[in-house]
Short mmCIF file of N, CA and C in Angstrom, two decimals:
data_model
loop_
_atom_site.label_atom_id
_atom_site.label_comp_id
_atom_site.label_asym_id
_atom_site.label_seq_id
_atom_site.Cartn_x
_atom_site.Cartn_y
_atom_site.Cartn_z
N UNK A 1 -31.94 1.84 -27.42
CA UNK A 1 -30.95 0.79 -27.48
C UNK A 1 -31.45 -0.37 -26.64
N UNK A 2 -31.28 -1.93 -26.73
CA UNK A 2 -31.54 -2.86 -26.36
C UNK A 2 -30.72 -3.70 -26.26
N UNK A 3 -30.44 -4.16 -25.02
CA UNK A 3 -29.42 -5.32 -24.42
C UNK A 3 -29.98 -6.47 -24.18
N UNK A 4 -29.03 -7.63 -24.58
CA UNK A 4 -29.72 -8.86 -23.71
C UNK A 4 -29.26 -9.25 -23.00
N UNK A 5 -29.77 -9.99 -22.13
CA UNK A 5 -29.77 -10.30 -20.85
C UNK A 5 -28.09 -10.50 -20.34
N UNK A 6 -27.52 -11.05 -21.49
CA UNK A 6 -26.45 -11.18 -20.49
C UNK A 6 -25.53 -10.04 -20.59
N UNK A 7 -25.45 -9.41 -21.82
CA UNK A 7 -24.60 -8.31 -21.98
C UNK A 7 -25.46 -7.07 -21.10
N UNK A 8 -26.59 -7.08 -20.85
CA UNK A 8 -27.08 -6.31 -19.46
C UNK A 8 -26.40 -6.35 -18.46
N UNK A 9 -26.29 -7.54 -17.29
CA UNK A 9 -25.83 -8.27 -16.47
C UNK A 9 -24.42 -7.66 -16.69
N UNK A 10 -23.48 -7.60 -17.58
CA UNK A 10 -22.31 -7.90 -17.47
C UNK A 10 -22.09 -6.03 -17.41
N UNK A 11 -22.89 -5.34 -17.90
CA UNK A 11 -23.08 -3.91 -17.97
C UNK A 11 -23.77 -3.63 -16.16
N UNK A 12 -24.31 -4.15 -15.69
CA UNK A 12 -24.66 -4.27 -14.50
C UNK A 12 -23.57 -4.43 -13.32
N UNK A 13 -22.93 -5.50 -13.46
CA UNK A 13 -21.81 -5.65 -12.81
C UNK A 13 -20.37 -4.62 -13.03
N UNK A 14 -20.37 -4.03 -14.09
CA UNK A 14 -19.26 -2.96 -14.60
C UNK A 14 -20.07 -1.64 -13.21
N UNK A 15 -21.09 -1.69 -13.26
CA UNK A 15 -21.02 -0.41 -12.69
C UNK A 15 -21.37 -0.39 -11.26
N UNK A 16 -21.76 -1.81 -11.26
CA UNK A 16 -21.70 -2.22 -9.31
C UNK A 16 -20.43 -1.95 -8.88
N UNK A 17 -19.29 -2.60 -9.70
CA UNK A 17 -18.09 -2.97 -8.91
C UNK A 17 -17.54 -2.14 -7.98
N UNK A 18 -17.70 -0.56 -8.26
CA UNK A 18 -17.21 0.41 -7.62
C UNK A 18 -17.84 -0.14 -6.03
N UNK A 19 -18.93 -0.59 -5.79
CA UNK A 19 -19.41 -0.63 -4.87
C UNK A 19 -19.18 -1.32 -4.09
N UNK A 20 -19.04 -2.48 -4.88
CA UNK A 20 -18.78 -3.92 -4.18
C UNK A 20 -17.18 -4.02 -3.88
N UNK A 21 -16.27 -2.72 -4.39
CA UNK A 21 -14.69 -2.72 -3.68
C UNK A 21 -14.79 -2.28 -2.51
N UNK A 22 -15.42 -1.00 -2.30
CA UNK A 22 -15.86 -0.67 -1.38
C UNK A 22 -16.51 -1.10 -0.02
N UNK A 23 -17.16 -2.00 -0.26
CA UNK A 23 -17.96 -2.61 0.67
C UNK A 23 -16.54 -3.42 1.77
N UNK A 24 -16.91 -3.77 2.60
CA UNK A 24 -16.49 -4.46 3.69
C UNK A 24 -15.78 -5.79 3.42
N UNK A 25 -14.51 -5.94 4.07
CA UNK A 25 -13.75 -5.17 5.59
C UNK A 25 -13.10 -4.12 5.13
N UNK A 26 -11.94 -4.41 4.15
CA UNK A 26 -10.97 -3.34 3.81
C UNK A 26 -10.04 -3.69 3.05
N UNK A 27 -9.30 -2.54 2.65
CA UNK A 27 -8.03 -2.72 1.94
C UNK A 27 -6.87 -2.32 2.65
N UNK A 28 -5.78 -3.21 2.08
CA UNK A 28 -4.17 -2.58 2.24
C UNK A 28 -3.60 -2.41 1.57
N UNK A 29 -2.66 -0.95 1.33
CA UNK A 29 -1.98 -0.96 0.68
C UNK A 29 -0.44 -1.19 1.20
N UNK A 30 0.66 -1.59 -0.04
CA UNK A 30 1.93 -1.76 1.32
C UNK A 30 2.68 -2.00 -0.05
N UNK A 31 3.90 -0.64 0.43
CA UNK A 31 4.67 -0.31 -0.47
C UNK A 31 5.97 0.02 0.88
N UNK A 32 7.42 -0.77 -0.52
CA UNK A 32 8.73 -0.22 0.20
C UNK A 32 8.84 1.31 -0.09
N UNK A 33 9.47 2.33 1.08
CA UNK A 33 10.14 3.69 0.72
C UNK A 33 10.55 3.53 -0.74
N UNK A 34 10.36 4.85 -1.09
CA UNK A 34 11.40 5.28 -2.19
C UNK A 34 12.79 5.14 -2.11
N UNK A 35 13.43 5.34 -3.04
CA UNK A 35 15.09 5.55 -3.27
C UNK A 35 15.58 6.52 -2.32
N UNK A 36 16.68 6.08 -1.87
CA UNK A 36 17.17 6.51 -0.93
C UNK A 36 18.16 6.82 -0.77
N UNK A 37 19.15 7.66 0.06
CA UNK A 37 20.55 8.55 -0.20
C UNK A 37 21.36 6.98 0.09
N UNK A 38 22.72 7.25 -0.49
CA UNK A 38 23.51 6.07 0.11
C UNK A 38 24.13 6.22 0.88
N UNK A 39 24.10 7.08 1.85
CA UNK A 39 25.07 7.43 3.18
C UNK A 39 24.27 7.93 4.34
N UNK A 40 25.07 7.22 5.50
CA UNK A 40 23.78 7.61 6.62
C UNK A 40 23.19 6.46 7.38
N UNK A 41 23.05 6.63 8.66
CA UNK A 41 22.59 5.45 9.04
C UNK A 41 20.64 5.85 9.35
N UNK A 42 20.17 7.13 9.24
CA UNK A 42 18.68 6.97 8.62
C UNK A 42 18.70 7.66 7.16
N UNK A 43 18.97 7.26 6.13
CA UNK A 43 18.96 8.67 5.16
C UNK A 43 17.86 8.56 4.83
N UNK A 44 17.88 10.13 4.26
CA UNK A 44 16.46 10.57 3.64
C UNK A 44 16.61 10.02 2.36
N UNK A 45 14.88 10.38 1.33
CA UNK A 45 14.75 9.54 0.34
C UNK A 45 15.90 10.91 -1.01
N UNK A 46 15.92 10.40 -2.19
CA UNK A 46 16.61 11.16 -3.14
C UNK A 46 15.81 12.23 -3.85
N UNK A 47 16.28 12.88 -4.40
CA UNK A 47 15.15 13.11 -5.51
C UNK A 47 14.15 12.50 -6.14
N UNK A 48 14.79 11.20 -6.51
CA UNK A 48 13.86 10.65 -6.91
C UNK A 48 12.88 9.47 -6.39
N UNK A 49 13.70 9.39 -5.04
CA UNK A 49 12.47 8.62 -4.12
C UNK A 49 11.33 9.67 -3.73
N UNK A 50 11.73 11.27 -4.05
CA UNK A 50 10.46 11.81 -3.37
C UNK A 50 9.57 12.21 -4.17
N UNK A 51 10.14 11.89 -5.79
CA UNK A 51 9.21 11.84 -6.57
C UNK A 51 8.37 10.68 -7.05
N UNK A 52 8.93 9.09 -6.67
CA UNK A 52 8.16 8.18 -6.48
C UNK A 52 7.36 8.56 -5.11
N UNK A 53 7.67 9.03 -4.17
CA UNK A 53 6.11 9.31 -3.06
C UNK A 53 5.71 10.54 -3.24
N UNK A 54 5.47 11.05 -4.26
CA UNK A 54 4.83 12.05 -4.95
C UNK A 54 3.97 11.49 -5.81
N UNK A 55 4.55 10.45 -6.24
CA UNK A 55 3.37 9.36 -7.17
C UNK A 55 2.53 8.71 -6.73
N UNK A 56 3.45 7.85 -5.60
CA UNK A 56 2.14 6.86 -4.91
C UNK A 56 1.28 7.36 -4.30
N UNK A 57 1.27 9.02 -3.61
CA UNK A 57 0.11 9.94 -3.37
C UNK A 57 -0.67 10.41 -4.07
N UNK A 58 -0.45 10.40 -5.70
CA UNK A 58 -1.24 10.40 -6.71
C UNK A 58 -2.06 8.98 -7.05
N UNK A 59 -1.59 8.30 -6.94
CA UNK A 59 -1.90 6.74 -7.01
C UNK A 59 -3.29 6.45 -6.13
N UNK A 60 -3.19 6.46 -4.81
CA UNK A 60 -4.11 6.15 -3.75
C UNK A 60 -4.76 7.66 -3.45
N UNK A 61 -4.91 8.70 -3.82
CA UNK A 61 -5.14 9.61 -3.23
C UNK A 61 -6.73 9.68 -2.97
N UNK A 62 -7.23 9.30 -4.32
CA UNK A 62 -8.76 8.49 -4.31
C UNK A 62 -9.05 7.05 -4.01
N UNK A 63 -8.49 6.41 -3.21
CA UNK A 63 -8.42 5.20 -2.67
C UNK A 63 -9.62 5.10 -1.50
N UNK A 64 -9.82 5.94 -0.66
CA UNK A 64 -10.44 5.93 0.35
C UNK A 64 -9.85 5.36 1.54
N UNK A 65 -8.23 5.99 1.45
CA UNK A 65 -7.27 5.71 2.58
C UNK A 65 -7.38 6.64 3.77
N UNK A 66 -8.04 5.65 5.08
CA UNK A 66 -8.68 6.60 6.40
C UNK A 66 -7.17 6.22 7.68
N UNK A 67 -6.43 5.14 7.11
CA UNK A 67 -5.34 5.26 8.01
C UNK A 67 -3.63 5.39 7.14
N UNK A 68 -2.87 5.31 7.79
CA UNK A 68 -1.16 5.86 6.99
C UNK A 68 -0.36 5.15 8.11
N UNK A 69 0.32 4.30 7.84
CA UNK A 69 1.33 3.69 8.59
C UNK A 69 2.68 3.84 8.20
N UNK A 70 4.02 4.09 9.17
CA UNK A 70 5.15 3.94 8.52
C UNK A 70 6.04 3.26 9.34
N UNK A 71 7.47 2.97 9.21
CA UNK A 71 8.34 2.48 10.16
C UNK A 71 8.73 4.17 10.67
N UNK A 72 10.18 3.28 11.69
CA UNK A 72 10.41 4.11 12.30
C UNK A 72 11.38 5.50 11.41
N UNK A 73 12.13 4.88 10.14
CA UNK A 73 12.80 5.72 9.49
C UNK A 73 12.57 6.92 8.73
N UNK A 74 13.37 7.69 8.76
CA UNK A 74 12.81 9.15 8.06
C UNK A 74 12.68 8.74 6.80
N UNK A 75 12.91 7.58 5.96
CA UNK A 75 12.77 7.43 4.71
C UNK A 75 11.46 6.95 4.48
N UNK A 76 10.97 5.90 4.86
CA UNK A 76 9.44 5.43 5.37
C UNK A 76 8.89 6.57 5.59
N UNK A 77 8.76 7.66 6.48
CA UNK A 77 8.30 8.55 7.06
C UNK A 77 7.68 9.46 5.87
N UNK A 78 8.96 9.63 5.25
CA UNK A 78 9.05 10.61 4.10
C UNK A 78 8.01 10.38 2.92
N UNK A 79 8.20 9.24 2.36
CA UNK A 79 7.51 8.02 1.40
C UNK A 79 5.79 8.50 1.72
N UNK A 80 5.62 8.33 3.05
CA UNK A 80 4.06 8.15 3.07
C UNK A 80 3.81 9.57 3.71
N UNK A 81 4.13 10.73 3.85
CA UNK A 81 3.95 12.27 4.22
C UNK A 81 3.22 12.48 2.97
N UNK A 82 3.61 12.68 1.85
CA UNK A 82 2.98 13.43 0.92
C UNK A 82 1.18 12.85 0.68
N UNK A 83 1.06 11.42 1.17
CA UNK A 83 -0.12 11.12 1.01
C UNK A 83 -0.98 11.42 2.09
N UNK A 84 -0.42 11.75 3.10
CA UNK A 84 -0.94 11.88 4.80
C UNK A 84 -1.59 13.55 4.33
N UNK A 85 -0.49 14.22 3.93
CA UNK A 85 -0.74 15.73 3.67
C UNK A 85 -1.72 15.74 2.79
N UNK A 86 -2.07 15.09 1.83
CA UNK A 86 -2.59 15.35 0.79
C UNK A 86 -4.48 14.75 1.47
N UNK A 87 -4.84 13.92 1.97
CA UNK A 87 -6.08 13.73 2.64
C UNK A 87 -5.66 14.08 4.28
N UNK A 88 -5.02 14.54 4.94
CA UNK A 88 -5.12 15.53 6.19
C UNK A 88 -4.79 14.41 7.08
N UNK A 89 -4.16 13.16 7.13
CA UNK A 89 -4.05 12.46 8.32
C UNK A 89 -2.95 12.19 8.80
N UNK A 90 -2.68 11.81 9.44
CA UNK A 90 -1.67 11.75 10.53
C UNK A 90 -0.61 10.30 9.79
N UNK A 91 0.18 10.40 10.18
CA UNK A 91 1.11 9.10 9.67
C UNK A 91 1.47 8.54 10.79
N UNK A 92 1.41 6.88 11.54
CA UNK A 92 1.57 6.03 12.62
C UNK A 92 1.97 5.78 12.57
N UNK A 93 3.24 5.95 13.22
CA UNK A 93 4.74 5.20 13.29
C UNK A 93 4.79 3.55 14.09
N UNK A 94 5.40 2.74 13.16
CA UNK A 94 4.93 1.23 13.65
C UNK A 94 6.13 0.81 14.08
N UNK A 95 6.90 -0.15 14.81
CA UNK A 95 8.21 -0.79 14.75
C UNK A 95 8.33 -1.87 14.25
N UNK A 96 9.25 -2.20 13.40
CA UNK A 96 9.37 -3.12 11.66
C UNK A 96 9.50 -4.35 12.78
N UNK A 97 9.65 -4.67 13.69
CA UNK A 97 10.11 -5.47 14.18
C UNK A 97 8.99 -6.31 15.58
N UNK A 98 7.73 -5.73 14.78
CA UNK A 98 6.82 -6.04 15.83
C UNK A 98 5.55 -6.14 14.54
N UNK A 99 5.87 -6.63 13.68
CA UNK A 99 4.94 -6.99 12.53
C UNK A 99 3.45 -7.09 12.65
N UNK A 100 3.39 -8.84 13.62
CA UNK A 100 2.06 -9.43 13.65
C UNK A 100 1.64 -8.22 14.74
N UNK A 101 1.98 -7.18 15.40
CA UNK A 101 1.31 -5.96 16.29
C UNK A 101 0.57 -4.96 15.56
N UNK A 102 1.35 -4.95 14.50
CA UNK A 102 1.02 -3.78 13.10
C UNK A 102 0.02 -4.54 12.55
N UNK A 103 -0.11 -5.73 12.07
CA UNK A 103 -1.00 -6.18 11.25
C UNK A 103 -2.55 -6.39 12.60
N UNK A 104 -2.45 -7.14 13.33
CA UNK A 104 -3.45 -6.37 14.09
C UNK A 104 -4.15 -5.28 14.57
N UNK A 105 -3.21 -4.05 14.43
CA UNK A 105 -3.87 -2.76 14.43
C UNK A 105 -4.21 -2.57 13.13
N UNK A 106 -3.80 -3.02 11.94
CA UNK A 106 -4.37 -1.78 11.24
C UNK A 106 -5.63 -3.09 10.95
N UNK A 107 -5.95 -4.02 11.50
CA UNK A 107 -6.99 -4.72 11.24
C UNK A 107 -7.73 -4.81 11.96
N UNK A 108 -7.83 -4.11 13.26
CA UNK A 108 -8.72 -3.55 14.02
C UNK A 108 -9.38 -2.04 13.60
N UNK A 109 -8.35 -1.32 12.92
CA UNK A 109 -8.65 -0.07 12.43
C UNK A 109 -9.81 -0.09 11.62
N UNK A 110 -9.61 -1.15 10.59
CA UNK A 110 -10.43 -1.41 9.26
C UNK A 110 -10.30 -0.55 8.53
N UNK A 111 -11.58 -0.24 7.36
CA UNK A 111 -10.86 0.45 6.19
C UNK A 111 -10.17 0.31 5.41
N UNK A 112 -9.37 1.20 4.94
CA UNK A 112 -8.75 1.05 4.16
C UNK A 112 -7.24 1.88 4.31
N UNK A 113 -6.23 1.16 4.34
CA UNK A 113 -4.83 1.54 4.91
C UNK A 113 -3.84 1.41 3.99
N UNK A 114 -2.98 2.53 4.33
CA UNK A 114 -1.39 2.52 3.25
C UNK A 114 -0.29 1.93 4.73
N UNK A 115 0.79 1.03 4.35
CA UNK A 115 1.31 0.85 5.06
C UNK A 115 2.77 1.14 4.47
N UNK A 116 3.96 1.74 4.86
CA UNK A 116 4.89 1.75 4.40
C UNK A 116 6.19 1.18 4.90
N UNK A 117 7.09 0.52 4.87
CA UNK A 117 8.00 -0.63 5.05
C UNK A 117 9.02 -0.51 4.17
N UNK A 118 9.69 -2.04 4.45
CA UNK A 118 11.14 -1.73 4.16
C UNK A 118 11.30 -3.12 3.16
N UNK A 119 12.64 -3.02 1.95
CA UNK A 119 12.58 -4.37 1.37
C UNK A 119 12.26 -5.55 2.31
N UNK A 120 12.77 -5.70 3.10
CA UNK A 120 12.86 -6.59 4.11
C UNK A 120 11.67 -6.90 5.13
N UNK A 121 10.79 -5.74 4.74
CA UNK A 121 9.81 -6.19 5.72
C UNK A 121 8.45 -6.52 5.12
N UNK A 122 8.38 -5.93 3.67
CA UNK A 122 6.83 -5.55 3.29
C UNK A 122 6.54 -7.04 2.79
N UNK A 123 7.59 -8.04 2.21
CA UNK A 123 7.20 -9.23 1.51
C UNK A 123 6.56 -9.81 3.51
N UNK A 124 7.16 -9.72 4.24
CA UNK A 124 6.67 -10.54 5.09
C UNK A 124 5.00 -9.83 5.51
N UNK A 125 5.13 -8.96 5.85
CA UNK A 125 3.92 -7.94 6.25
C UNK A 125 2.99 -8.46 4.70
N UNK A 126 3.05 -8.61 3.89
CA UNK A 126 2.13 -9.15 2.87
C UNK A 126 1.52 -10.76 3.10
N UNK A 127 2.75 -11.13 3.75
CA UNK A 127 1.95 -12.59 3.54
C UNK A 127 1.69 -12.60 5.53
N UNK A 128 1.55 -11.92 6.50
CA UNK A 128 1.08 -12.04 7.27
C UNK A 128 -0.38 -11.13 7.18
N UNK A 129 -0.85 -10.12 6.23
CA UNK A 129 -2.15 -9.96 6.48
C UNK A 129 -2.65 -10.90 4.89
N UNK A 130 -2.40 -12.27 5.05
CA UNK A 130 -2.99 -13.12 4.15
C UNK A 130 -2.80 -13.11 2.79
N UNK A 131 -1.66 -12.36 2.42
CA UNK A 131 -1.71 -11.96 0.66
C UNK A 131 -0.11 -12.82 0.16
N UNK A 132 0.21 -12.98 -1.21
CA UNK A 132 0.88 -13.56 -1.98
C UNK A 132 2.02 -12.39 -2.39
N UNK A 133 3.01 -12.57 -1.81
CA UNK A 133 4.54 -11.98 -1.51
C UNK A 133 4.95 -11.83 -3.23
N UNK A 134 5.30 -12.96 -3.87
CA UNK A 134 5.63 -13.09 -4.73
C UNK A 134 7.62 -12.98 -4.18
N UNK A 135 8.61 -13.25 -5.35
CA UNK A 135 9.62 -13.13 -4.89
C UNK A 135 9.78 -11.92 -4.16
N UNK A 136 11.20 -12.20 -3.05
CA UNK A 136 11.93 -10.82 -2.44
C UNK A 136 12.45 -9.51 -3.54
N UNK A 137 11.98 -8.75 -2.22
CA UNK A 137 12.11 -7.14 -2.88
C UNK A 137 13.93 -6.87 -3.09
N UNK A 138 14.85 -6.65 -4.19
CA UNK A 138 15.60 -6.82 -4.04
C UNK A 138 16.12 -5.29 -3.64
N UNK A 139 17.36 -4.98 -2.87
CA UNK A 139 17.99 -3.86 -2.23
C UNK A 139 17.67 -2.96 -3.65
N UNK A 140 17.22 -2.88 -4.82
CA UNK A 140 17.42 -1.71 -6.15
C UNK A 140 16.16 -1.66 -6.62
N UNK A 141 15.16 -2.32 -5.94
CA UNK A 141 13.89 -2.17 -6.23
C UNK A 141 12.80 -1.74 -5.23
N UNK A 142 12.30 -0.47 -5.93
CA UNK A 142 11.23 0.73 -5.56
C UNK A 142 10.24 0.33 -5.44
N UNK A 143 10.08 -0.14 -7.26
CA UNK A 143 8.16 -0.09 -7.51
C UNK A 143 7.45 -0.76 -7.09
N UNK A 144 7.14 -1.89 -6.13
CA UNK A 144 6.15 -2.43 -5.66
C UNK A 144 5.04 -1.69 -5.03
N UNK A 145 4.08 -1.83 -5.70
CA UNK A 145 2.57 -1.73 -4.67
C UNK A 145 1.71 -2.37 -4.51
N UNK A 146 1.86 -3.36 -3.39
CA UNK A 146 0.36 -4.22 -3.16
C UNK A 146 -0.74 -3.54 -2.67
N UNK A 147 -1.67 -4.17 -3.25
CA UNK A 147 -3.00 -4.22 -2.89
C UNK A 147 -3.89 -5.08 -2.32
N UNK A 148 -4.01 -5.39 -1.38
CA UNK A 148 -4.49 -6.43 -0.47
C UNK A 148 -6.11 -6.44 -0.50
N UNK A 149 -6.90 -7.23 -1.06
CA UNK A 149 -8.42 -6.55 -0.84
C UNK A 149 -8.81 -8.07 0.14
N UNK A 150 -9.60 -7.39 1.47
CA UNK A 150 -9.75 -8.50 2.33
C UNK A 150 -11.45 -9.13 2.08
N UNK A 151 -11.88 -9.72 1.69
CA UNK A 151 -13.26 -9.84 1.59
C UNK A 151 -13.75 -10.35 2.95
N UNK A 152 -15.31 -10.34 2.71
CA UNK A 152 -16.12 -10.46 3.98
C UNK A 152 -15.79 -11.56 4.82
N UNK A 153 -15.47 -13.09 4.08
CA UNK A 153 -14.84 -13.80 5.01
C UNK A 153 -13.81 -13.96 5.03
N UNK A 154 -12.67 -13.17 4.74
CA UNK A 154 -11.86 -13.35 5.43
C UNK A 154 -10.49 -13.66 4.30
N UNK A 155 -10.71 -14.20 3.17
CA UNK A 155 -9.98 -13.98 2.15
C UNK A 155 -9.40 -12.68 1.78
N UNK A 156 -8.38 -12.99 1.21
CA UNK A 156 -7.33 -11.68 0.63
C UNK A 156 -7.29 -12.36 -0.80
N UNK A 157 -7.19 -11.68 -1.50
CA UNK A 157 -7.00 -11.37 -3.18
C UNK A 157 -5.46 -10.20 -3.20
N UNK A 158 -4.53 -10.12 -3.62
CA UNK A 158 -3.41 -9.77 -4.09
C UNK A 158 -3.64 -8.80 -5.04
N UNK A 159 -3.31 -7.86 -5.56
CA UNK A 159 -2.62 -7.29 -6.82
C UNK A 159 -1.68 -6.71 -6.63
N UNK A 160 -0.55 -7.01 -7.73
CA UNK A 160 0.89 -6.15 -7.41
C UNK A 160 1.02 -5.18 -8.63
N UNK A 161 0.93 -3.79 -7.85
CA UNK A 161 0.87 -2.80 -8.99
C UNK A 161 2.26 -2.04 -8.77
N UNK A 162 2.33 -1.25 -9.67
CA UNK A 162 3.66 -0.39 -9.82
C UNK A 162 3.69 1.55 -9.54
N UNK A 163 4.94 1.49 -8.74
CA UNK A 163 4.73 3.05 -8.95
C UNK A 163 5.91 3.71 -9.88
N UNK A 164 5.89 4.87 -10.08
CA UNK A 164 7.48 5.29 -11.07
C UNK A 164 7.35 6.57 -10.38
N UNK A 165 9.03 6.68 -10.49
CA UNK A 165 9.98 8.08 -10.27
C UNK A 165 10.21 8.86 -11.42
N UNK A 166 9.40 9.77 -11.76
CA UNK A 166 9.57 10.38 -12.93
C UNK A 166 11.09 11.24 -12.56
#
């Protein structure tokens, strides 16, 4: 078989890319808790919030996620356990209310990080480690998952992907 040059090149770059995501500084990920009980002043997530963080641990599980962040709530907590369990690490409890502290650690950490948050906090926590919020997370909405990719100088690139509660 014989390629030319540019459909080479473009076959070239298909199979770098893995590499070049990889490469340096890091990624973030940063997703609100799952669905959550309606009573309670911490409630846990529902059924079906714990089957949306049953997903998003399927989601990132091959990500090459070396840190796990959460707030202080058992619902946050809950959300990012199944992915902590699932590659063996520990989950870091952050306080929602000390943001630019969180975004400095996990950017000292480097790598590549899941961060988990609250409607209220993740649009801001997105556009303080440099990324594009897009509208507010409204109180009935789950599925957000950003993807923050930080390049070498210093740029962030966005993608907003989705998770589901089967």
């Amino acid at each position: 078989m014989r390629f030319s040059l540019p459909g080479g090149m473009l076959l070239a770059a298909a199979l770098l890319a893995p590499a070049v995501a990889a490469a340096d500084p890091s990624i973030v990920y940063l997703v609100r808790h799952g669905e959550k009980a309606a009573d309670g002043k911490d409630p846990a997530l529902t059924a079906q919030g714990k089957a949306r963080a049953g997903n998003i641990a399927a989601i990132l599980r091959s990500t090459g996620i070396t840190h796990i962040y959460s707030s202080t709530t058992q619902r946050t907590r809950q959300t990012a356990q199944p992915l902590a369990s699932s590659l063996g690490l520990a989950v870091q409890v952050y306080d929602p209310a000390q943001a630019a502290k969180l975004v400095g650690q996990v950017k000292a950490a480097g790598g590549t990080a899941l961060v988990v948050g609250h409607s209220n906090t993740v649009p801001d926590l997105v556009r303080l480690f440099g990324g594009k919020a897009g509208a507010d997370i409204g109180d009935d909405e789950f599925d957000r998952l950003y993807q923050l990719i930080v390049d070498k100088d210093g740029g962030v690139t966005t993608v907003l992907l989705h998770s589901v509660a089967n």
